[in-house]
Amino acid sequence: PPALRCIKKVVLMLAIQKAFLSGIKKPFTEVIKANIGDAHAMGQRPITFLRQVVALCTYPNLLDSPSFPEDAKKRARRILQGCGGNSLGAYSASQGINCIREDVASYIERRDGGVPADPDNIYLTTGASDGIATILKILVSGGGKSRTGVMIPIPQYPLYSAAISELGAIQVNYYLDEENCWSLDVNELRRSLNEAKAYCHPKVLCIINPGNPTGQVQNRKCIEDVIHFAWEEKLFLLADEVYQDNVYSEGCQFHSFKKILYEMGPEYYNNVELASFHSTSKGYMGECGYRGGYMEVINLHPEMKGQLVKLLSVRICSPVSGQAAMDIVVNPPIPGEESYSQFIKEKESVLNNLAKKAKLTEDMFNKVPGVHCNPLQGAMYAFPRIFIPAKAIEEAKAHKMAPDMLYCMKLLEETGICVVPGSGFGQREGSYHFRMTILPPIEKLKILLEKMKDFHIKFLEKYA
């Protein structure tokens, strides 16, 4: 399976790192892990205010320290008051700390221009992944042709295929249109759904916006069409919106599914079941290790809601330090507070740098013969299509691996650059891709892209 092949590549990467430590010479000086969106591991600095608040919550004695600003102390005190024994070390309610869920609801209302949000519909989760897997658990049922089908985009983030496989649900693929900047076409959704009805009961539709690994940002009309389709077919919508702050291309704008659903009127807003997800791990924060996240679930049947709370209570609660980090994402400094100017400066610096790196990556890939890269409208990855010669495809078959896996393994062995083959995400038959993150510092990214260009040209020459 693609996931297993990717694991083999990570094992090779670790073996190369171990060889470095043992003094074994390689044709490169370091391993560059461009395979995962781990911002801080790639050198991004933490947002000061977020770390200050979490530090204060972790060690409340610091609340007396003059080294911390009052607005950070104010937030820390509020969070601690919501904790058992005023300590992050206490379990929280299974749904999450009440005041943080209130802050999430306020954030959603501000983000969506006043669309109401109920804290009772908010669930704090262990990253977005935990929320996605939990919702899928309560939705999957039946057997044989009545088994739940889950529609996912291809290419997709492998969390979805893994969770679907683990639950014994049926994966239903719909393809994004690479020729039109990875756009989503409702006609393709309809084709996919109608074909799937022959072997399962399609019940769930997953959307990743902005896209991972493809980086597209869905426009308003597309989202309206998807919501209408879900309403028409009685599908439960999962909106993975963890990259909502990561929008770079001019003319592109993030629209939440919740906001568009509300604006389409009560017939839609009161009937379409929707779960949307956000996280501390991406955006400008990059706080992957805290495992903070939330989901908002609307129009869930009361009995299903009871089952969801029961299911969440099995794991008692999400990490409370991650809940605190999530609070700062949704409740940052505001104009007039002493930390505001530094916070805005740090936030804009991260996002402006990512925008520059997105354009640089797109431009440099499109100068390489045999490589095509769509505009990186959002998120933090490139997913270029690569031409692989027939001789290389034959060699890959001989080694019982996908051609783009062979390409990525050779790239790693010869340059120390670790990327993920497109076969790990899904792609149209006969096309080959890889995903790489754009997170390295800009000077290192330029060197990385030059190395990849040189490797690709040599690869084409070798297998011509």
Short mmCIF file of C-alpha atoms in Angstrom, two decimals:
data_model
loop_
_atom_site.label_atom_id
_atom_site.label_comp_id
_atom_site.label_asym_id
_atom_site.label_seq_id
_atom_site.Cartn_x
_atom_site.Cartn_y
_atom_site.Cartn_z
CA PRO A 1 0.00 0.00 0.00
CA PRO A 2 1.14 3.61 -0.64
CA ALA A 3 1.33 4.35 3.10
CA LEU A 4 3.68 1.40 3.66
CA ARG A 5 5.91 2.50 0.78
CA CYS A 6 6.13 5.98 2.29
CA ILE A 7 7.11 4.44 5.64
CA LYS A 8 9.94 2.58 3.86
CA LYS A 9 11.19 5.92 2.52
CA VAL A 10 11.14 7.46 6.00
CA VAL A 11 13.12 4.43 7.27
CA LEU A 12 15.69 5.10 4.53
CA MET A 13 15.83 8.77 5.57
CA LEU A 14 16.51 7.78 9.18
CA ALA A 15 19.19 5.31 8.03
CA ILE A 16 20.90 8.11 6.09
CA GLN A 17 20.82 10.36 9.16
CA LYS A 18 22.34 7.55 11.23
CA ALA A 19 25.07 7.09 8.60
CA PHE A 20 25.92 10.79 8.94
CA LEU A 21 26.36 10.39 12.68
CA SER A 22 28.63 7.41 12.06
CA GLY A 23 30.86 9.51 9.80
CA ILE A 24 29.88 7.76 6.55
CA LYS A 25 30.37 10.12 3.59
CA LYS A 26 27.37 11.08 1.47
CA PRO A 27 27.13 13.31 -1.63
CA PHE A 28 25.33 15.94 0.52
CA THR A 29 25.84 17.57 3.90
CA GLU A 30 22.36 17.22 5.47
CA VAL A 31 19.00 15.52 5.15
CA ILE A 32 16.26 18.05 4.38
CA LYS A 33 12.85 16.82 5.57
CA ALA A 34 10.60 18.50 3.02
CA ASN A 35 8.11 15.65 3.41
CA ILE A 36 5.95 16.99 6.24
CA GLY A 37 4.33 20.30 7.20
CA ASP A 38 6.23 20.65 10.48
CA ALA A 39 6.90 24.39 10.58
CA HIS A 40 9.04 24.69 13.71
CA ALA A 41 11.20 21.72 12.71
CA MET A 42 11.97 23.67 9.52
CA GLY A 43 13.10 26.74 11.45
CA GLN A 44 9.93 28.82 11.89
CA ARG A 45 9.99 30.75 15.17
CA PRO A 46 7.08 30.37 17.61
CA ILE A 47 4.58 33.20 18.02
CA THR A 48 5.72 34.97 21.21
CA PHE A 49 2.27 35.70 22.64
CA LEU A 50 1.07 32.12 22.24
CA ARG A 51 4.13 30.74 24.02
CA GLN A 52 3.85 33.36 26.78
CA VAL A 53 0.28 32.40 27.59
CA VAL A 54 1.00 28.65 27.54
CA ALA A 55 4.08 29.23 29.73
CA LEU A 56 2.00 31.18 32.24
CA CYS A 57 -0.65 28.46 32.26
CA THR A 58 1.99 25.76 32.71
CA TYR A 59 3.82 27.56 35.55
CA PRO A 60 1.39 30.01 37.20
CA ASN A 61 4.14 31.39 39.50
CA LEU A 62 5.19 33.40 36.44
CA LEU A 63 1.96 35.40 36.74
CA ASP A 64 3.83 37.57 39.27
CA SER A 65 6.74 38.14 36.87
CA PRO A 66 7.13 41.62 35.30
CA SER A 67 8.66 39.89 32.23
CA PHE A 68 5.21 38.94 30.92
CA PRO A 69 2.68 41.41 29.47
CA GLU A 70 -0.65 41.95 31.19
CA ASP A 71 -2.75 40.82 28.20
CA ALA A 72 -0.97 37.45 28.25
CA LYS A 73 -1.57 37.18 32.01
CA LYS A 74 -5.24 38.04 31.56
CA ARG A 75 -5.73 35.17 29.10
CA ALA A 76 -3.74 32.74 31.24
CA ARG A 77 -5.83 33.55 34.32
CA ARG A 78 -9.05 33.01 32.37
CA ILE A 79 -7.88 29.63 31.08
CA LEU A 80 -6.65 28.53 34.51
CA GLN A 81 -9.96 29.50 36.11
CA GLY A 82 -11.61 27.06 33.70
CA CYS A 83 -9.28 24.23 34.78
CA GLY A 84 -9.91 21.88 37.70
CA GLY A 85 -7.76 23.07 40.62
CA ASN A 86 -6.61 25.99 38.42
CA SER A 87 -4.10 23.62 36.82
CA LEU A 88 -3.38 22.47 33.25
CA GLY A 89 -2.62 19.12 34.85
CA ALA A 90 -6.31 18.45 35.57
CA TYR A 91 -8.62 16.64 33.16
CA SER A 92 -11.03 18.94 31.37
CA ALA A 93 -14.59 18.15 30.34
CA SER A 94 -14.57 15.71 27.40
CA GLN A 95 -15.83 18.41 25.05
CA GLY A 96 -13.08 20.78 26.24
CA ILE A 97 -12.70 23.70 28.66
CA ASN A 98 -15.90 25.79 28.57
CA CYS A 99 -14.29 29.24 28.30
CA ILE A 100 -12.10 28.07 25.39
CA ARG A 101 -15.14 26.71 23.55
CA GLU A 102 -16.78 30.10 24.11
CA ASP A 103 -13.71 31.79 22.60
CA VAL A 104 -13.82 29.43 19.61
CA ALA A 105 -17.49 30.28 19.04
CA SER A 106 -16.70 34.03 19.22
CA TYR A 107 -13.84 33.56 16.75
CA ILE A 108 -16.09 31.73 14.27
CA GLU A 109 -18.70 34.51 14.54
CA ARG A 110 -16.05 37.19 13.86
CA ARG A 111 -14.50 35.19 11.00
CA ASP A 112 -17.88 34.60 9.37
CA GLY A 113 -19.21 38.15 9.67
CA GLY A 114 -21.69 37.55 12.47
CA VAL A 115 -22.98 34.07 11.57
CA PRO A 116 -24.01 32.65 14.99
CA ALA A 117 -21.91 29.90 16.60
CA ASP A 118 -22.96 27.90 19.66
CA PRO A 119 -20.21 26.81 22.11
CA ASP A 120 -22.22 23.62 22.65
CA ASN A 121 -21.46 22.67 19.02
CA ILE A 122 -17.70 23.11 19.60
CA TYR A 123 -15.48 20.16 20.53
CA LEU A 124 -11.79 20.64 21.40
CA THR A 125 -9.73 17.85 19.84
CA THR A 126 -6.23 16.42 19.70
CA GLY A 127 -5.33 18.28 16.53
CA ALA A 128 -7.81 18.28 13.66
CA SER A 129 -6.95 14.62 12.92
CA ASP A 130 -8.63 13.42 16.12
CA GLY A 131 -11.83 15.27 15.27
CA ILE A 132 -11.94 13.92 11.71
CA ALA A 133 -11.39 10.32 12.85
CA THR A 134 -14.00 10.68 15.62
CA ILE A 135 -16.71 12.03 13.31
CA LEU A 136 -16.04 9.25 10.81
CA LYS A 137 -16.41 6.69 13.62
CA ILE A 138 -19.95 7.79 14.43
CA LEU A 139 -20.95 7.96 10.75
CA VAL A 140 -19.74 4.55 9.57
CA SER A 141 -22.28 1.72 9.69
CA GLY A 142 -23.93 -1.05 7.68
CA GLY A 143 -22.55 -3.99 5.77
CA GLY A 144 -22.19 -5.12 2.16
CA LYS A 145 -23.77 -2.67 -0.27
CA SER A 146 -25.18 -0.67 2.65
CA ARG A 147 -21.71 -0.04 4.12
CA THR A 148 -20.96 3.69 4.52
CA GLY A 149 -19.11 5.23 1.60
CA VAL A 150 -16.86 8.23 2.28
CA MET A 151 -16.14 10.51 -0.67
CA ILE A 152 -12.62 11.95 -0.60
CA PRO A 153 -10.65 14.12 -3.04
CA ILE A 154 -7.85 12.61 -5.08
CA PRO A 155 -5.14 13.68 -4.40
CA GLN A 156 -5.99 13.51 -0.67
CA TYR A 157 -4.31 13.82 2.70
CA PRO A 158 -3.64 10.16 3.70
CA LEU A 159 -5.33 10.60 7.09
CA TYR A 160 -8.61 10.06 5.24
CA SER A 161 -7.73 6.84 3.43
CA ALA A 162 -6.12 5.48 6.62
CA ALA A 163 -9.14 6.30 8.83
CA ILE A 164 -11.58 4.89 6.24
CA SER A 165 -9.54 1.69 6.01
CA GLU A 166 -9.28 1.35 9.79
CA LEU A 167 -13.05 1.71 10.18
CA GLY A 168 -13.81 -0.72 7.36
CA ALA A 169 -15.72 1.98 5.49
CA ILE A 170 -15.67 2.28 1.69
CA GLN A 171 -13.38 4.87 0.08
CA VAL A 172 -15.09 6.70 -2.77
CA ASN A 173 -12.67 8.74 -4.88
CA TYR A 174 -13.51 11.94 -6.71
CA TYR A 175 -10.78 13.59 -8.76
CA LEU A 176 -9.68 17.20 -8.59
CA ASP A 177 -9.05 18.83 -11.98
CA GLU A 178 -5.30 19.36 -12.32
CA GLU A 179 -5.70 21.15 -15.66
CA ASN A 180 -7.81 23.81 -13.92
CA CYS A 181 -5.63 24.44 -10.87
CA TRP A 182 -6.98 21.43 -8.96
CA SER A 183 -10.53 22.76 -9.03
CA LEU A 184 -13.52 20.77 -7.77
CA ASP A 185 -16.24 20.03 -10.32
CA VAL A 186 -19.70 18.99 -9.09
CA ASN A 187 -20.15 16.87 -12.23
CA GLU A 188 -17.18 14.80 -11.04
CA LEU A 189 -18.80 14.50 -7.60
CA ARG A 190 -21.99 13.26 -9.24
CA ARG A 191 -20.09 10.72 -11.39
CA SER A 192 -18.26 9.43 -8.34
CA LEU A 193 -21.41 9.21 -6.21
CA ASN A 194 -23.51 7.44 -8.86
CA GLU A 195 -20.82 4.83 -9.53
CA ALA A 196 -20.36 4.22 -5.79
CA LYS A 197 -24.06 3.55 -5.21
CA ALA A 198 -23.57 0.18 -6.91
CA TYR A 199 -21.33 -1.10 -4.10
CA CYS A 200 -21.90 1.05 -0.99
CA HIS A 201 -24.05 3.74 0.63
CA PRO A 202 -22.23 7.07 0.05
CA LYS A 203 -22.99 9.11 3.14
CA VAL A 204 -20.05 11.45 3.77
CA LEU A 205 -18.35 14.05 1.56
CA CYS A 206 -14.91 15.34 2.59
CA ILE A 207 -13.53 18.64 1.32
CA ILE A 208 -10.02 19.97 2.08
CA ASN A 209 -9.92 23.74 1.62
CA PRO A 210 -7.30 25.12 1.16
CA GLY A 211 -6.11 21.86 -0.34
CA ASN A 212 -3.53 19.40 0.93
CA PRO A 213 -1.46 18.32 -1.00
CA THR A 214 -2.67 20.44 -3.91
CA GLY A 215 -2.81 23.96 -2.44
CA GLN A 216 -5.94 25.17 -4.23
CA VAL A 217 -8.41 27.60 -2.60
CA GLN A 218 -12.06 26.94 -3.45
CA ASN A 219 -14.06 29.93 -4.67
CA ARG A 220 -17.47 30.88 -3.33
CA LYS A 221 -19.42 29.47 -6.31
CA CYS A 222 -17.69 26.10 -5.95
CA ILE A 223 -18.56 25.92 -2.25
CA GLU A 224 -22.20 26.82 -2.98
CA ASP A 225 -22.34 24.05 -5.61
CA VAL A 226 -20.86 21.52 -3.18
CA ILE A 227 -23.34 22.48 -0.43
CA HIS A 228 -26.26 22.21 -2.86
CA PHE A 229 -24.99 18.77 -3.94
CA ALA A 230 -24.68 17.62 -0.31
CA TRP A 231 -28.20 18.92 0.45
CA GLU A 232 -29.62 17.22 -2.63
CA GLU A 233 -27.94 13.87 -1.91
CA LYS A 234 -28.30 14.04 1.92
CA LEU A 235 -24.54 13.81 2.47
CA PHE A 236 -22.76 14.70 5.72
CA LEU A 237 -20.14 17.36 4.90
CA LEU A 238 -16.67 17.28 6.44
CA ALA A 239 -14.83 20.59 5.83
CA ASP A 240 -11.12 20.31 6.63
CA GLU A 241 -10.19 24.00 6.98
CA VAL A 242 -6.90 23.81 8.90
CA TYR A 243 -5.13 25.99 6.30
CA GLN A 244 -7.69 28.81 6.46
CA ASP A 245 -4.99 31.39 7.31
CA ASN A 246 -2.70 30.14 4.50
CA VAL A 247 -4.00 31.95 1.40
CA TYR A 248 -1.43 33.60 -0.87
CA SER A 249 -2.63 34.11 -4.46
CA GLU A 250 -4.09 37.44 -5.46
CA GLY A 251 -7.84 37.15 -6.01
CA CYS A 252 -8.12 34.12 -3.72
CA GLN A 253 -10.00 34.30 -0.45
CA PHE A 254 -10.89 31.73 2.20
CA HIS A 255 -14.64 31.15 2.57
CA SER A 256 -15.76 28.86 5.36
CA PHE A 257 -18.38 26.24 4.52
CA LYS A 258 -20.30 27.32 7.63
CA LYS A 259 -20.62 30.94 6.41
CA ILE A 260 -21.68 30.03 2.87
CA LEU A 261 -24.13 27.44 4.21
CA TYR A 262 -25.74 30.11 6.42
CA GLU A 263 -25.94 32.62 3.56
CA MET A 264 -27.67 30.07 1.29
CA GLY A 265 -30.75 30.31 3.53
CA PRO A 266 -32.60 28.29 6.18
CA GLU A 267 -33.52 25.39 3.87
CA TYR A 268 -29.81 24.61 3.65
CA TYR A 269 -28.58 25.96 7.00
CA ASN A 270 -31.12 24.02 9.05
CA ASN A 271 -30.68 20.73 7.20
CA VAL A 272 -27.15 20.12 5.89
CA GLU A 273 -25.05 18.30 8.49
CA LEU A 274 -21.59 19.87 8.64
CA ALA A 275 -18.46 19.28 10.67
CA SER A 276 -15.61 21.75 10.15
CA PHE A 277 -12.10 21.52 11.57
CA HIS A 278 -9.26 23.82 12.57
CA SER A 279 -5.92 23.31 14.29
CA THR A 280 -2.94 24.95 16.00
CA SER A 281 -0.59 23.03 13.71
CA LYS A 282 -0.75 25.06 10.49
CA GLY A 283 -1.68 28.68 9.72
CA TYR A 284 0.95 31.11 10.99
CA MET A 285 1.34 29.28 14.32
CA GLY A 286 2.87 25.98 13.19
CA GLU A 287 2.40 24.54 16.69
CA CYS A 288 2.15 20.90 15.58
CA GLY A 289 3.47 19.41 18.83
CA TYR A 290 0.76 20.88 21.07
CA ARG A 291 -1.88 18.79 19.26
CA GLY A 292 -4.51 21.48 19.64
CA GLY A 293 -7.62 21.60 17.49
CA TYR A 294 -11.38 22.02 17.39
CA MET A 295 -14.37 20.93 15.38
CA GLU A 296 -17.72 22.63 15.02
CA VAL A 297 -20.59 20.23 14.29
CA ILE A 298 -23.97 21.56 13.22
CA ASN A 299 -27.34 19.90 12.52
CA LEU A 300 -26.24 16.66 14.17
CA HIS A 301 -29.23 14.60 15.33
CA PRO A 302 -29.54 14.79 19.17
CA GLU A 303 -29.06 11.00 19.54
CA MET A 304 -25.94 11.16 17.35
CA LYS A 305 -24.69 14.09 19.40
CA GLY A 306 -25.05 11.98 22.54
CA GLN A 307 -23.04 9.21 20.90
CA LEU A 308 -20.36 11.71 19.87
CA VAL A 309 -19.95 12.98 23.45
CA LYS A 310 -19.76 9.37 24.69
CA LEU A 311 -17.11 8.55 22.11
CA LEU A 312 -15.06 11.61 23.08
CA SER A 313 -15.36 10.74 26.75
CA VAL A 314 -13.56 7.43 26.13
CA ARG A 315 -10.33 9.37 25.61
CA ILE A 316 -11.33 11.60 28.60
CA CYS A 317 -10.15 14.88 27.01
CA SER A 318 -7.73 16.34 24.49
CA PRO A 319 -4.37 17.62 25.88
CA VAL A 320 -5.18 20.63 28.02
CA SER A 321 -1.98 22.47 27.01
CA GLY A 322 -3.14 22.05 23.39
CA GLN A 323 -6.53 23.48 24.35
CA ALA A 324 -4.73 26.51 25.83
CA ALA A 325 -2.72 26.95 22.61
CA MET A 326 -5.93 26.72 20.57
CA ASP A 327 -7.41 29.47 22.72
CA ILE A 328 -4.69 31.92 21.68
CA VAL A 329 -5.25 31.10 18.00
CA VAL A 330 -8.92 32.11 18.36
CA ASN A 331 -8.36 34.83 20.99
CA PRO A 332 -5.18 36.69 19.95
CA PRO A 333 -4.18 40.20 21.06
CA ILE A 334 -6.53 42.92 19.82
CA PRO A 335 -5.80 46.56 18.88
CA GLY A 336 -5.05 48.57 22.02
CA GLU A 337 -3.49 45.65 23.93
CA GLU A 338 0.24 45.85 24.59
CA SER A 339 1.14 42.64 22.71
CA TYR A 340 -0.84 43.52 19.58
CA SER A 341 1.89 45.19 17.51
CA GLN A 342 4.44 42.42 18.09
CA PHE A 343 1.83 39.72 17.44
CA ILE A 344 0.71 41.27 14.13
CA LYS A 345 4.33 41.78 13.06
CA GLU A 346 5.17 38.10 13.73
CA LYS A 347 1.97 36.79 12.13
CA GLU A 348 2.36 38.88 8.97
CA SER A 349 6.05 38.01 8.71
CA VAL A 350 5.26 34.26 8.65
CA LEU A 351 2.41 34.59 6.14
CA ASN A 352 4.28 37.03 3.87
CA ASN A 353 7.28 34.71 3.83
CA LEU A 354 5.08 31.75 2.94
CA ALA A 355 3.51 33.75 0.10
CA LYS A 356 6.98 34.56 -1.29
CA LYS A 357 8.05 30.93 -0.98
CA ALA A 358 4.87 29.72 -2.68
CA LYS A 359 5.56 31.95 -5.72
CA LEU A 360 9.28 31.10 -5.76
CA THR A 361 8.53 27.36 -5.70
CA GLU A 362 5.93 27.55 -8.46
CA ASP A 363 8.20 29.69 -10.69
CA MET A 364 11.33 27.54 -10.21
CA PHE A 365 9.55 24.24 -10.81
CA ASN A 366 7.96 25.53 -14.01
CA LYS A 367 11.43 26.36 -15.39
CA VAL A 368 12.50 22.72 -15.15
CA PRO A 369 11.95 20.54 -18.26
CA GLY A 370 9.45 17.78 -17.55
CA VAL A 371 7.97 19.42 -14.43
CA HIS A 372 4.68 21.31 -14.18
CA CYS A 373 3.47 23.01 -10.99
CA ASN A 374 0.08 24.65 -10.58
CA PRO A 375 -0.10 27.96 -8.66
CA LEU A 376 0.28 27.45 -4.91
CA GLN A 377 -2.83 29.40 -3.94
CA GLY A 378 -2.79 28.29 -0.30
CA ALA A 379 -1.70 25.73 2.33
CA MET A 380 2.07 25.03 2.50
CA TYR A 381 2.90 22.44 -0.15
CA ALA A 382 3.77 22.08 -3.81
CA PHE A 383 2.43 19.06 -5.71
CA PRO A 384 4.20 19.24 -9.08
CA ARG A 385 3.58 16.77 -11.89
CA ILE A 386 6.79 15.11 -13.10
CA PHE A 387 7.58 13.34 -16.34
CA ILE A 388 9.13 9.92 -15.70
CA PRO A 389 10.74 8.20 -18.73
CA ALA A 390 9.71 4.68 -19.81
CA LYS A 391 13.04 3.17 -18.71
CA ALA A 392 12.58 4.48 -15.17
CA ILE A 393 9.01 3.12 -15.11
CA GLU A 394 10.37 -0.31 -16.13
CA GLU A 395 12.99 -0.16 -13.37
CA ALA A 396 10.33 0.75 -10.81
CA LYS A 397 8.19 -2.22 -11.92
CA ALA A 398 11.21 -4.53 -11.54
CA HIS A 399 11.57 -3.30 -7.94
CA LYS A 400 7.79 -3.59 -7.36
CA MET A 401 7.39 0.07 -6.55
CA ALA A 402 5.49 3.02 -8.00
CA PRO A 403 7.53 5.07 -10.48
CA ASP A 404 7.25 8.24 -8.38
CA MET A 405 8.43 6.27 -5.34
CA LEU A 406 11.54 5.26 -7.29
CA TYR A 407 12.03 8.93 -8.20
CA CYS A 408 11.68 10.09 -4.58
CA MET A 409 13.98 7.34 -3.25
CA LYS A 410 16.69 8.29 -5.72
CA LEU A 411 16.22 11.98 -4.89
CA LEU A 412 16.73 11.18 -1.21
CA GLU A 413 19.77 8.95 -1.80
CA GLU A 414 21.50 11.42 -4.13
CA THR A 415 20.59 14.80 -2.60
CA GLY A 416 19.36 14.16 0.95
CA ILE A 417 16.02 15.79 0.10
CA CYS A 418 13.00 13.87 1.42
CA VAL A 419 9.67 14.42 -0.37
CA VAL A 420 6.53 12.25 -0.62
CA PRO A 421 5.55 10.45 -3.86
CA GLY A 422 2.20 11.37 -5.36
CA SER A 423 1.15 7.71 -5.20
CA GLY A 424 0.88 8.20 -1.42
CA PHE A 425 -1.90 10.75 -1.98
CA GLY A 426 -3.58 9.30 -5.05
CA GLN A 427 -3.37 10.60 -8.61
CA ARG A 428 -4.86 9.90 -12.01
CA GLU A 429 -3.55 6.75 -13.71
CA GLY A 430 -0.39 7.45 -15.72
CA SER A 431 0.43 10.74 -13.98
CA TYR A 432 3.24 11.14 -11.45
CA HIS A 433 3.77 13.76 -8.74
CA PHE A 434 5.46 14.41 -5.45
CA ARG A 435 4.55 16.63 -2.51
CA MET A 436 7.06 18.87 -0.81
CA THR A 437 6.60 21.50 1.86
CA ILE A 438 7.55 25.12 1.22
CA LEU A 439 8.45 25.66 4.89
CA PRO A 440 12.29 25.81 4.75
CA PRO A 441 13.83 29.31 5.16
CA ILE A 442 13.84 31.09 1.82
CA GLU A 443 17.62 30.84 1.23
CA LYS A 444 17.60 27.13 2.03
CA LEU A 445 14.49 26.68 -0.15
CA LYS A 446 16.32 28.26 -3.11
CA ILE A 447 19.21 25.81 -2.67
CA LEU A 448 16.78 22.90 -2.29
CA LEU A 449 14.93 23.84 -5.49
CA GLU A 450 18.22 24.20 -7.42
CA LYS A 451 19.30 20.75 -6.22
CA MET A 452 15.96 19.29 -7.28
CA LYS A 453 16.29 20.92 -10.70
CA ASP A 454 19.78 19.44 -11.20
CA PHE A 455 18.61 16.03 -10.01
CA HIS A 456 15.59 16.03 -12.33
CA ILE A 457 17.66 16.94 -15.39
CA LYS A 458 20.19 14.17 -14.58
CA PHE A 459 17.32 11.73 -13.95
CA LEU A 460 15.87 12.47 -17.42
CA GLU A 461 19.30 12.05 -19.03
CA LYS A 462 19.96 8.77 -17.24
CA TYR A 463 16.68 7.19 -18.30
CA ALA A 464 16.30 8.85 -21.72
#
